[in-house]
Short mmCIF file of C-alpha atoms in Angstrom, two decimals:
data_model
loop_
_atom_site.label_atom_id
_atom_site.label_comp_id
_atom_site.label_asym_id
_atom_site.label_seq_id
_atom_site.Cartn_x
_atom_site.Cartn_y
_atom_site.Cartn_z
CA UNK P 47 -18.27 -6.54 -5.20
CA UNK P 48 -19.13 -3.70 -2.59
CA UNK P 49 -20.33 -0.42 -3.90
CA UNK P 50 -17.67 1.23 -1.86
CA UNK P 51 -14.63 -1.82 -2.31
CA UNK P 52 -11.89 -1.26 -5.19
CA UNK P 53 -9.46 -3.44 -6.75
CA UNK P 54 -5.97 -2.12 -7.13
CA UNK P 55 -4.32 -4.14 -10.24
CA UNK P 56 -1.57 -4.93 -12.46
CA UNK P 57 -1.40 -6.73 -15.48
CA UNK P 58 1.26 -9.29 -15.85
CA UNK P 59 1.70 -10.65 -19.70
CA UNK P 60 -2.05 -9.86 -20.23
CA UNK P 61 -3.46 -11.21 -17.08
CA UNK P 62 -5.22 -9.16 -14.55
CA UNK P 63 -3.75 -9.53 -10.79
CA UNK P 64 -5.07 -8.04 -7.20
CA UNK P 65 -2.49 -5.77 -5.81
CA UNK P 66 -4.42 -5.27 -2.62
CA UNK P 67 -8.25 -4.07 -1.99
CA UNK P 68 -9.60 -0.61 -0.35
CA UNK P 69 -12.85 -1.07 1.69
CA UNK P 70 -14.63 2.00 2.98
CA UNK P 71 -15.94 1.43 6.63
CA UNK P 72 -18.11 3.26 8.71
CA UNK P 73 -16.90 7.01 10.26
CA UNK P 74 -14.84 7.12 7.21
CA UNK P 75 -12.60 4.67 8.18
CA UNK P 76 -10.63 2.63 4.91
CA UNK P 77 -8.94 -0.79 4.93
CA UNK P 78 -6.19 -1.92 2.74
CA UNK P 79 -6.00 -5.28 2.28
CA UNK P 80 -3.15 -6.64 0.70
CA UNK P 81 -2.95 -9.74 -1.61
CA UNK P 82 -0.19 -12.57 -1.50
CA UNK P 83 1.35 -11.42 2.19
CA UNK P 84 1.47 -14.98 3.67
CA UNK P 85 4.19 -15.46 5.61
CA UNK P 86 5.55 -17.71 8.73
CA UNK P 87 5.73 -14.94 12.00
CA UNK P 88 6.64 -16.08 15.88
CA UNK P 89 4.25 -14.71 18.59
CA UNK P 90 4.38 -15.71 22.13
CA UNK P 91 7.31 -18.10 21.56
CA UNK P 92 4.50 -19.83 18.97
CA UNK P 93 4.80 -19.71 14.98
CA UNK P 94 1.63 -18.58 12.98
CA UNK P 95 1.12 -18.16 9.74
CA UNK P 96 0.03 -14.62 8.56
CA UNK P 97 -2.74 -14.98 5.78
CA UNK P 98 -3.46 -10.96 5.25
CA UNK P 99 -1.40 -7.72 5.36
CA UNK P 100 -4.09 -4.90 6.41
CA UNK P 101 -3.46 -1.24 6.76
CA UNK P 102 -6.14 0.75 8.51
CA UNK P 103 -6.35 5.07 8.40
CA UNK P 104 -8.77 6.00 11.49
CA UNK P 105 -10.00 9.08 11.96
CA UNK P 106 -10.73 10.46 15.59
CA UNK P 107 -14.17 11.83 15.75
CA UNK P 108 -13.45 14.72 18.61
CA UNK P 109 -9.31 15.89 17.87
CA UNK P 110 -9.61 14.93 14.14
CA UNK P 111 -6.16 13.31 14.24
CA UNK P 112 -5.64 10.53 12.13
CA UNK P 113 -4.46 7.09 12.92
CA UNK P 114 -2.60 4.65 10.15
CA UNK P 115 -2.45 0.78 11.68
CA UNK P 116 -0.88 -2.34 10.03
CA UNK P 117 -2.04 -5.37 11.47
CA UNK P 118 -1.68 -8.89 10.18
CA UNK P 119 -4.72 -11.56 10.62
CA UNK P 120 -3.11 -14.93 11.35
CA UNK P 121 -4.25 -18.26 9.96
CA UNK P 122 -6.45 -19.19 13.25
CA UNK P 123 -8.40 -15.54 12.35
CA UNK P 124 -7.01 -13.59 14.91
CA UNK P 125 -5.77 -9.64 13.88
CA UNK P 126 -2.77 -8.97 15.55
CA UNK P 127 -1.50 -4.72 15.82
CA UNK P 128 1.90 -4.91 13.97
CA UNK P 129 2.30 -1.33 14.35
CA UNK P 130 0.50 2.33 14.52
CA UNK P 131 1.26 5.50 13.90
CA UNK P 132 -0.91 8.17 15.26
CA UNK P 133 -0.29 11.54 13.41
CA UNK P 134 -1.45 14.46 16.18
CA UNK P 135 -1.25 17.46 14.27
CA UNK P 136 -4.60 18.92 12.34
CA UNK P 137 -2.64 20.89 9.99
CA UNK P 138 -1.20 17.56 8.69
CA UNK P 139 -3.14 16.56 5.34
CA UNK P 140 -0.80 13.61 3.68
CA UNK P 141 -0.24 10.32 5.15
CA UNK P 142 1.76 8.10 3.92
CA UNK P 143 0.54 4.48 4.28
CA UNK P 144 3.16 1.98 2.75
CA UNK P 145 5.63 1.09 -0.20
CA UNK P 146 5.85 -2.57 -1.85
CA UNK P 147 8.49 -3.86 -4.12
CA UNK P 148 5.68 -6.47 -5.27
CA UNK P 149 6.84 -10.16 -5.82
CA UNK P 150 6.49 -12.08 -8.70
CA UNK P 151 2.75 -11.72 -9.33
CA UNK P 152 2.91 -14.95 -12.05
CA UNK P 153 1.06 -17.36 -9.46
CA UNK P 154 -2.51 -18.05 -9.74
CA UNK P 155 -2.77 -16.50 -6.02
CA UNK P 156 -2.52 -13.35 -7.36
CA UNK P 157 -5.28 -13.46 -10.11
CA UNK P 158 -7.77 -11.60 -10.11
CA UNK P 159 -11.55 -13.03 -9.17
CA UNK P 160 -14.86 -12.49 -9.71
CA UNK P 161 -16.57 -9.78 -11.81
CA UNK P 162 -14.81 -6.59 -13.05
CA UNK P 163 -15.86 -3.38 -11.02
CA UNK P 164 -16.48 0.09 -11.87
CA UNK P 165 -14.04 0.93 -9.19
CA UNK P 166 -11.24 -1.75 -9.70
CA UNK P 167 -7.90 0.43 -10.86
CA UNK P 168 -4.92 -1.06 -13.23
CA UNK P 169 -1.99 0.99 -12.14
CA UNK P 170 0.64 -1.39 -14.48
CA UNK P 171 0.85 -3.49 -17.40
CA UNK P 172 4.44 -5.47 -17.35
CA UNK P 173 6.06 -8.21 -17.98
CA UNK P 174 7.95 -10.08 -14.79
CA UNK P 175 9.91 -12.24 -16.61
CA UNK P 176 11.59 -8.87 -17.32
CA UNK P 177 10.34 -5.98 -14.96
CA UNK P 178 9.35 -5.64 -11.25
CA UNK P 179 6.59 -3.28 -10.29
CA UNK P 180 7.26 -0.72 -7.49
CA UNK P 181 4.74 1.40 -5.71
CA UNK P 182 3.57 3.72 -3.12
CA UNK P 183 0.43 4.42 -1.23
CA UNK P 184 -0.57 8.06 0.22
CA UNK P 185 -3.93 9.19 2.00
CA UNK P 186 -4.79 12.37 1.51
CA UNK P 187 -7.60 14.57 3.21
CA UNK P 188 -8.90 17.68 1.61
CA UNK P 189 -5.14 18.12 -0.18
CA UNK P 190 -5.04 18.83 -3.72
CA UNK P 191 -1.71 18.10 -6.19
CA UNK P 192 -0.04 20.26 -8.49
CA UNK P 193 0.43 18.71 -11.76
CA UNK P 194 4.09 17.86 -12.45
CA UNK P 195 4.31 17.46 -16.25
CA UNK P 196 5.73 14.22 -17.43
CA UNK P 197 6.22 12.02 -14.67
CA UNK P 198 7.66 9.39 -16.57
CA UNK P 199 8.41 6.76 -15.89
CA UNK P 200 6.09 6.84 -12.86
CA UNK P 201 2.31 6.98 -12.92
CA UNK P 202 -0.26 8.61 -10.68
CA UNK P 203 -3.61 7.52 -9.81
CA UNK P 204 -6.04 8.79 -7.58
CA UNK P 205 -9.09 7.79 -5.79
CA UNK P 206 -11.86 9.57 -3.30
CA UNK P 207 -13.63 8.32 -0.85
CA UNK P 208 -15.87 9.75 1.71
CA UNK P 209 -12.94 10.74 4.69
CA UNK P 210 -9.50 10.55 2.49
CA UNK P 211 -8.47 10.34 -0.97
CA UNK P 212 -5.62 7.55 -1.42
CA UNK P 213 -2.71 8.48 -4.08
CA UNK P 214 -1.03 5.68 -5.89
CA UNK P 215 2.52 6.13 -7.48
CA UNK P 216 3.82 3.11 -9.36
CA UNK P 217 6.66 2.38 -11.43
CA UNK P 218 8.55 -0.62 -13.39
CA UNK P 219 12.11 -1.65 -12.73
CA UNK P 220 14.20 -3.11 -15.34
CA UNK P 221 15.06 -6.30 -13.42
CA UNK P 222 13.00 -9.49 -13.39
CA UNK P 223 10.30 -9.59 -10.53
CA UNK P 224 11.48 -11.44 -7.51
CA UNK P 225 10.42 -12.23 -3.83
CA UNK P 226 9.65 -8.50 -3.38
CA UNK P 227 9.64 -5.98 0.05
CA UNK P 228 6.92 -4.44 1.62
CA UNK P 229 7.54 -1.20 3.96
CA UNK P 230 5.15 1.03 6.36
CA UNK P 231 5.70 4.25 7.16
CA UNK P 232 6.15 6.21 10.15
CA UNK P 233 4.13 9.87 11.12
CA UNK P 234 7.69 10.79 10.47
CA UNK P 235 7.93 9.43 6.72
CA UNK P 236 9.10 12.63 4.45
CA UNK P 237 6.70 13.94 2.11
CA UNK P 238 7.31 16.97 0.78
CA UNK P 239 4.73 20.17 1.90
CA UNK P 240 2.41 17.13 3.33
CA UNK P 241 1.18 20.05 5.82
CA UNK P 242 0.11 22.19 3.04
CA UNK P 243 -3.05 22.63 0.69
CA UNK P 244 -1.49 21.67 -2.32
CA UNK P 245 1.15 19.25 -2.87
CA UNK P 246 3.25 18.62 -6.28
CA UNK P 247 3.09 15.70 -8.10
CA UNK P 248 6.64 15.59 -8.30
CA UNK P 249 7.03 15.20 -4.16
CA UNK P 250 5.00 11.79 -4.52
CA UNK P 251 7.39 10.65 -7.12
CA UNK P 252 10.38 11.68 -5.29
CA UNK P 253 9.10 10.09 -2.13
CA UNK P 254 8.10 6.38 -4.16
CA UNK P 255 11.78 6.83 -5.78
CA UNK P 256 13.36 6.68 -2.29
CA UNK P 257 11.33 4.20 -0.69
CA UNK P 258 11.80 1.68 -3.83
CA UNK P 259 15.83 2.89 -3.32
CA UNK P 260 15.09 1.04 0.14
CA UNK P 261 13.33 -1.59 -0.83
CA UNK P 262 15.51 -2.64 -3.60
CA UNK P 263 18.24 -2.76 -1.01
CA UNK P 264 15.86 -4.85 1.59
CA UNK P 265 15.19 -7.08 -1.13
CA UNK P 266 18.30 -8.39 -1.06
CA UNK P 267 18.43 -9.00 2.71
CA UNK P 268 16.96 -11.38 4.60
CA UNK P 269 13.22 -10.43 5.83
CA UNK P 270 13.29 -8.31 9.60
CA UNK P 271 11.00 -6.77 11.80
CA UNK P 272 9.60 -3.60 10.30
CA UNK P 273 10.29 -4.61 6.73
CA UNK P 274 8.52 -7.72 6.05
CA UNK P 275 8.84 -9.56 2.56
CA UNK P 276 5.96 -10.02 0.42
#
């Protein structure tokens, strides 16, 4: 495992499974790479098979500005732009990256390899006969949160890295885990005093509760452009 490379996590009955990955790149760059996003997709008339979800947060080296891209590598190894939001405005220091209604997590796809890490992060311990896990995924640069008090029945994690800090806010559902919903977010996505120094704890729960309102609704839609299942 790479010094600067952690392992998101739940654990399902006992068993430890990858959520997605966070890989630190040069010029501060991070990757999120998401586990158990395959998924059939038409380009160019053609179908591919998508074998990775990957979110992306750029920063520009002259303006500043940050830059949040989901792309999708296909089966043949190509990556593919799915979409990117560029957020132009320096005084902006929250980003919101993406919310997941994860699927069942019970398949052996989802288990988690190779040697534990000083930096892999459990954010869950359920059962999915029983309980879905929902989540949300915020960047942060040079932004500090307010503690809240009792968030239950959320939880908060947090981790640094050299450009951004990414905030995790994860709760269980009480209804047995199913195909699950994935959603990115616009520059537009409402976060609560994201231009400000300091931002509550309670604005990161109240933005996961709405996006898992959404997904919870997607999940029982068929898949579409912009909200992909998964």
């Amino acid at each position: 495992m790479a010094k600067k490379e952690c392992r998101v996590t739940a654990s399902c009955n006992g068993v430890p499974k990858l959520l997605f990955a966070i890989r630190e790149l040069g010029g501060g760059t991070l990757l999120l790479i998401l586990r158990g996003s395959e998924y059939p997709i038409a380009i160019g008339g053609k179908m591919h098979r998508v074998v990775e979800q990957r979110y992306s947060l750029h920063i520009d080296p002259v303006s500043g500005y940050v830059t949040v891209k989901h792309s999708l590598r296909l089966s043949d190894r190509r990556i593919v732009a799915f979409a990117a939001f560029s957020h132009e405005n320096s005084a902006v220091r929250a980003w919101p990256v993406f919310s997941r209604l994860a699927p069942d997590l019970r398949s052996k796809a989802y288990d988690l390899k190779g040697a534990p890490s000083d930096r892999d992060l459990a954010i869950a311990d359920y059962n999915p006969h029983a309980a879905s896990l929902g989540y949300s995924v915020v960047a942060h640069r040079g932004q500090k949160l307010a503690a809240s008090g009792d968030l239950a029945p959320a939880t908060l994690a947090r981790l640094s890295f050299g450009a951004f800090d990414i905030s995790i806010v994860a709760r269980t559902l009480d209804r047995p885990s199913a195909d699950g919903a994935l959603m990115h977010h616009s520059a537009d996505a409402p976060i609560a005093s994201a231009g400000d120094e300091t931002m509550a704890e309670r604005d990161l729960v109240h933005f996961m509760e709405t996006a898992l309102g959404q997904l919870l609704a997607a999940d029982r839609r068929p898949a579409r452009r912009g909200r992909l299942a998964g």
